[in-house]
CSV table of C-alpha atoms in Angstrom, one decimal:
chain,number,residue,atom,x,y,z
A,15,MET,CA,-50.7,29.0,83.5
A,16,ARG,CA,-50.1,25.4,84.6
A,17,ASN,CA,-47.2,23.5,83.0
A,18,ALA,CA,-44.3,25.1,81.0
A,19,LYS,CA,-44.5,25.9,77.3
A,20,PRO,CA,-41.7,26.3,74.8
A,21,ASP,CA,-40.8,29.8,73.5
A,22,THR,CA,-40.7,29.2,69.7
A,23,MET,CA,-42.2,26.8,67.2
A,24,GLN,CA,-42.3,26.1,63.5
A,25,ALA,CA,-45.4,27.4,61.6
A,26,ALA,CA,-46.7,27.8,58.0
A,27,ALA,CA,-47.4,31.5,57.9
A,28,ILE,CA,-47.9,34.5,55.6
A,29,ASP,CA,-46.7,38.1,55.9
A,30,ARG,CA,-49.5,39.5,53.8
A,31,PHE,CA,-52.7,38.1,52.1
A,32,GLY,CA,-52.3,36.6,48.6
A,33,GLY,CA,-51.4,33.5,46.8
A,34,ALA,CA,-50.0,30.2,47.9
A,35,GLU,CA,-46.4,31.3,47.1
A,36,LEU,CA,-46.6,33.6,50.1
A,37,VAL,CA,-46.8,30.7,52.6
A,38,THR,CA,-43.4,29.9,54.2
A,39,VAL,CA,-42.4,27.8,57.1
A,40,ARG,CA,-40.5,29.7,59.8
A,41,ALA,CA,-39.9,30.0,63.5
A,42,VAL,CA,-42.5,32.1,65.3
A,43,PRO,CA,-43.2,32.6,69.0
A,44,VAL,CA,-45.5,30.2,70.7
A,45,PRO,CA,-48.8,32.0,71.5
A,46,GLU,CA,-49.4,33.0,75.1
A,47,VAL,CA,-51.8,30.8,77.1
A,48,GLY,CA,-54.6,32.8,78.7
A,49,PRO,CA,-56.6,31.7,81.8
A,50,SER,CA,-59.2,29.9,79.7
A,51,ASP,CA,-56.9,28.5,77.0
A,52,VAL,CA,-55.4,25.1,76.1
A,53,LEU,CA,-52.0,24.7,74.5
A,54,ILE,CA,-51.9,21.8,72.1
A,55,ARG,CA,-48.9,20.1,70.5
A,56,VAL,CA,-50.3,19.6,67.0
A,57,GLU,CA,-50.0,16.2,65.5
A,58,VAL,CA,-52.6,16.5,62.7
A,59,ALA,CA,-54.0,19.7,61.2
A,60,GLY,CA,-57.0,19.9,58.9
A,61,VAL,CA,-56.5,21.3,55.4
A,62,ALA,CA,-59.7,22.6,53.7
A,63,SER,CA,-61.0,24.6,50.8
A,64,TRP,CA,-61.5,27.7,53.0
A,65,ASP,CA,-57.8,27.8,53.9
A,66,ALA,CA,-57.2,29.4,50.5
A,67,LEU,CA,-59.9,32.0,51.2
A,68,GLU,CA,-58.3,32.7,54.5
A,69,ARG,CA,-54.9,33.1,52.9
A,70,GLU,CA,-56.3,35.6,50.4
A,71,GLY,CA,-57.9,37.7,53.2
A,72,LEU,CA,-61.5,36.8,52.9
A,73,TYR,CA,-61.8,36.4,56.7
A,74,ASP,CA,-59.8,39.5,57.5
A,75,GLY,CA,-61.4,41.1,60.6
A,76,ALA,CA,-64.0,38.3,60.9
A,77,PHE,CA,-65.8,38.3,64.2
A,78,GLY,CA,-64.2,41.6,65.1
A,79,MET,CA,-60.7,40.1,65.3
A,80,PRO,CA,-58.1,42.1,63.5
A,81,SER,CA,-55.5,40.1,61.5
A,82,THR,CA,-51.9,40.4,62.5
A,83,PHE,CA,-48.8,39.2,60.8
A,84,PRO,CA,-47.1,36.8,60.6
A,85,TYR,CA,-50.4,35.1,60.1
A,86,VAL,CA,-50.5,31.3,60.8
A,87,LEU,CA,-53.2,29.5,58.8
A,88,GLY,CA,-55.4,26.6,59.9
A,89,TRP,CA,-58.7,26.1,61.8
A,90,ASP,CA,-58.7,22.6,63.2
A,91,CYS,CA,-56.2,20.1,64.7
A,92,ALA,CA,-55.6,17.2,67.0
A,93,GLY,CA,-52.8,16.5,69.4
A,94,ALA,CA,-51.7,16.4,73.0
A,95,VAL,CA,-52.3,19.0,75.7
A,96,VAL,CA,-49.0,20.7,76.7
A,97,ALA,CA,-50.4,23.3,79.1
A,98,VAL,CA,-53.7,24.8,80.3
A,99,GLY,CA,-54.8,28.1,81.7
A,100,SER,CA,-55.5,28.7,85.4
A,101,GLN,CA,-59.3,28.5,84.8
A,102,VAL,CA,-59.2,25.2,82.9
A,103,SER,CA,-60.1,22.1,84.8
A,104,ARG,CA,-61.5,19.8,82.0
A,105,PHE,CA,-58.1,19.0,80.5
A,106,LYS,CA,-54.6,18.2,81.7
A,107,GLU,CA,-51.2,17.7,80.3
A,108,GLY,CA,-51.0,14.7,78.0
A,109,ASP,CA,-54.7,14.5,77.2
A,110,ARG,CA,-55.4,13.6,73.5
A,111,VAL,CA,-57.7,16.3,72.2
A,112,TYR,CA,-59.0,17.8,69.0
A,113,ALA,CA,-60.0,21.4,68.5
A,114,ALA,CA,-61.8,23.7,65.9
A,115,SER,CA,-62.2,27.4,65.9
A,116,MET,CA,-62.5,30.1,63.2
A,117,PRO,CA,-60.2,31.9,63.0
A,118,LEU,CA,-58.0,31.4,65.9
A,119,PRO,CA,-57.1,34.8,67.4
A,120,LYS,CA,-53.8,33.6,68.7
A,121,GLY,CA,-52.7,31.9,65.5
A,122,GLY,CA,-53.8,28.9,63.4
A,123,THR,CA,-53.1,25.2,63.5
A,124,TYR,CA,-50.5,24.9,60.7
A,125,ALA,CA,-47.9,25.0,63.5
A,126,THR,CA,-46.1,22.8,66.0
A,127,TYR,CA,-48.4,24.3,68.7
A,128,ALA,CA,-51.8,25.8,68.7
A,129,VAL,CA,-53.6,27.8,71.5
A,130,THR,CA,-57.4,28.1,71.7
A,131,ASP,CA,-60.1,28.6,74.3
A,132,ALA,CA,-61.0,25.4,76.2
A,133,ASP,CA,-64.6,25.7,74.9
A,134,ASN,CA,-63.2,24.8,71.4
A,135,VAL,CA,-61.5,21.6,72.6
A,136,SER,CA,-62.8,18.1,73.2
A,137,LEU,CA,-61.2,14.8,74.2
A,138,ILE,CA,-60.7,12.4,71.3
A,139,PRO,CA,-63.2,9.5,71.5
A,140,ALA,CA,-61.6,6.1,71.8
A,141,LYS,CA,-63.0,5.0,68.5
A,142,LEU,CA,-61.3,7.8,66.5
A,143,THR,CA,-57.8,7.9,65.4
A,144,ILE,CA,-55.9,11.1,65.8
A,145,GLU,CA,-55.8,11.5,62.1
A,146,GLN,CA,-59.6,11.3,61.9
A,147,ALA,CA,-60.1,13.7,64.8
A,148,GLY,CA,-57.6,16.2,63.4
A,149,VAL,CA,-59.5,16.7,60.1
A,150,MET,CA,-63.1,16.2,61.0
A,151,GLY,CA,-63.7,19.3,63.2
A,152,TRP,CA,-65.3,21.9,60.9
A,153,ASP,CA,-66.8,19.4,58.5
A,154,ALA,CA,-68.6,17.6,61.3
A,155,LEU,CA,-69.7,20.8,63.0
A,156,THR,CA,-71.0,22.2,59.7
A,157,ALA,CA,-72.9,19.0,59.0
A,158,LEU,CA,-74.4,18.9,62.5
A,159,SER,CA,-75.5,22.6,62.4
A,160,GLY,CA,-77.2,22.1,59.1
A,161,LEU,CA,-79.1,19.1,60.3
A,162,GLU,CA,-80.2,21.0,63.4
A,163,GLU,CA,-81.1,24.0,61.4
A,164,ILE,CA,-83.7,22.2,59.2
A,165,GLY,CA,-85.3,20.5,62.2
A,166,LEU,CA,-85.7,17.0,60.9
A,167,LYS,CA,-88.2,14.7,62.4
A,168,GLN,CA,-88.3,10.9,62.4
A,169,GLY,CA,-89.6,9.7,59.1
A,170,ASP,CA,-88.7,12.8,57.2
A,171,THR,CA,-87.2,12.5,53.7
A,172,MET,CA,-84.2,14.5,52.7
A,173,MET,CA,-81.6,14.6,50.0
A,174,ILE,CA,-78.0,15.4,50.6
A,175,PHE,CA,-76.1,16.8,47.5
A,176,GLY,CA,-72.4,16.0,47.4
A,177,ALA,CA,-72.9,13.2,50.0
A,178,SER,CA,-69.3,11.9,49.3
A,179,GLY,CA,-67.7,15.3,50.2
A,180,GLY,CA,-66.1,16.3,53.4
A,181,ILE,CA,-69.3,17.7,54.9
A,182,GLY,CA,-71.8,15.4,53.1
A,183,HIS,CA,-70.1,12.2,54.2
A,184,MET,CA,-70.4,13.3,57.8
A,185,ALA,CA,-74.1,14.0,57.4
A,186,ILE,CA,-74.9,10.6,56.1
A,187,GLN,CA,-73.2,8.5,58.7
A,188,ASN,CA,-75.6,6.4,60.7
A,189,ASP,CA,-74.4,7.6,64.1
A,190,TRP,CA,-75.8,11.1,63.5
A,191,ALA,CA,-79.5,10.3,63.3
A,192,PRO,CA,-80.2,6.8,61.9
A,193,ALA,CA,-84.0,7.3,61.6
A,194,TYR,CA,-83.9,10.4,59.4
A,195,TRP,CA,-82.7,9.3,56.0
A,196,ARG,CA,-84.3,7.1,53.3
A,197,TRP,CA,-82.8,8.6,50.2
A,198,LEU,CA,-79.3,10.0,49.7
A,199,ARG,CA,-77.7,11.3,46.6
A,200,ALA,CA,-73.9,11.4,46.0
A,201,MET,CA,-72.6,13.2,43.0
A,202,THR,CA,-69.0,11.9,43.3
A,203,ALA,CA,-66.8,9.1,44.8
A,204,TRP,CA,-69.5,6.5,45.2
A,205,ARG,CA,-70.6,3.7,42.9
A,206,TYR,CA,-74.2,2.4,43.0
A,207,ARG,CA,-74.7,-1.3,43.3
A,208,SER,CA,-78.0,-3.3,43.4
A,209,GLY,CA,-79.4,-3.8,46.9
A,210,TRP,CA,-78.6,-0.2,47.9
A,211,ALA,CA,-75.2,-1.2,49.1
A,212,PRO,CA,-72.6,1.6,48.7
A,213,THR,CA,-69.1,0.7,47.6
A,214,PRO,CA,-66.6,3.3,48.7
A,215,SER,CA,-64.0,4.3,46.1
A,216,SER,CA,-61.5,5.6,48.6
A,217,THR,CA,-59.9,3.8,51.6
A,218,GLY,CA,-61.2,4.4,55.1
A,219,ALA,CA,-64.9,5.0,54.3
A,220,ARG,CA,-67.5,3.1,56.1
A,221,THR,CA,-69.3,0.3,54.2
A,222,THR,CA,-72.2,-0.4,56.6
A,223,TRP,CA,-74.7,2.2,55.4
A,224,SER,CA,-78.1,0.8,54.4
A,225,ARG,CA,-79.5,4.0,52.9
A,226,PRO,CA,-79.5,4.4,49.1
A,227,LEU,CA,-76.6,6.2,47.5
A,228,VAL,CA,-77.0,7.3,43.9
A,229,ASN,CA,-74.0,8.4,41.8
A,230,SER,CA,-75.6,10.2,38.8
A,231,PRO,CA,-78.3,12.8,38.0
A,232,PRO,CA,-80.1,10.4,35.6
A,233,ALA,CA,-80.4,7.8,38.3
A,234,ALA,CA,-81.4,10.3,40.9
A,235,SER,CA,-84.1,11.7,38.7
A,236,ALA,CA,-85.8,8.3,38.7
A,237,LEU,CA,-86.3,8.3,42.5
A,238,PRO,CA,-89.7,9.1,43.9
A,239,LEU,CA,-88.2,12.0,45.7
A,240,SER,CA,-87.5,13.8,42.4
A,241,GLN,CA,-91.0,13.5,41.0
């Protein structure tokens, strides 16, 4: 391993699967950094609906990885590289990175530090804040994999249900595939205005989309797509 790492860290962990009352913050050892690993000092950790399922044990033994306790929750994060394994050349100490993996065999991201394989890590693009990078990992990957799975072609028509949600709002952004979408349907968090101009009801959302966004089933049923 190149660069030194601390011995202990603070983490939100559980000693058995169950309810939220089992989560406590305590000192735990910093995971060992393997030859292909990256150690990240976590500045932002994503919080998602599946965290509750993980806490309750739904992913126990997933991908052939046995669960060990104390069990640190969290699947994605962003921060600065503290140390890298001997086989890692893409990253160096101080790099601003974000990472996503499910679950992390050496402990989750609800901690001061997180360790994961370098294949799960990327440099943060200049246009992204660390807060954006830290919470977008799994939502963005899920959206992208879905779009790739259905094999869209230019000019195809598709409808996204829940387009204002964590995964849906990633799927509709112009940067993904601007030629793909003509009709979009959002069930929450968006208000329809004339001229197909969306008005976000929460801060930080983009306002440059030119595709239609519809906020209610009655309005959506009037679209040609629903006939």
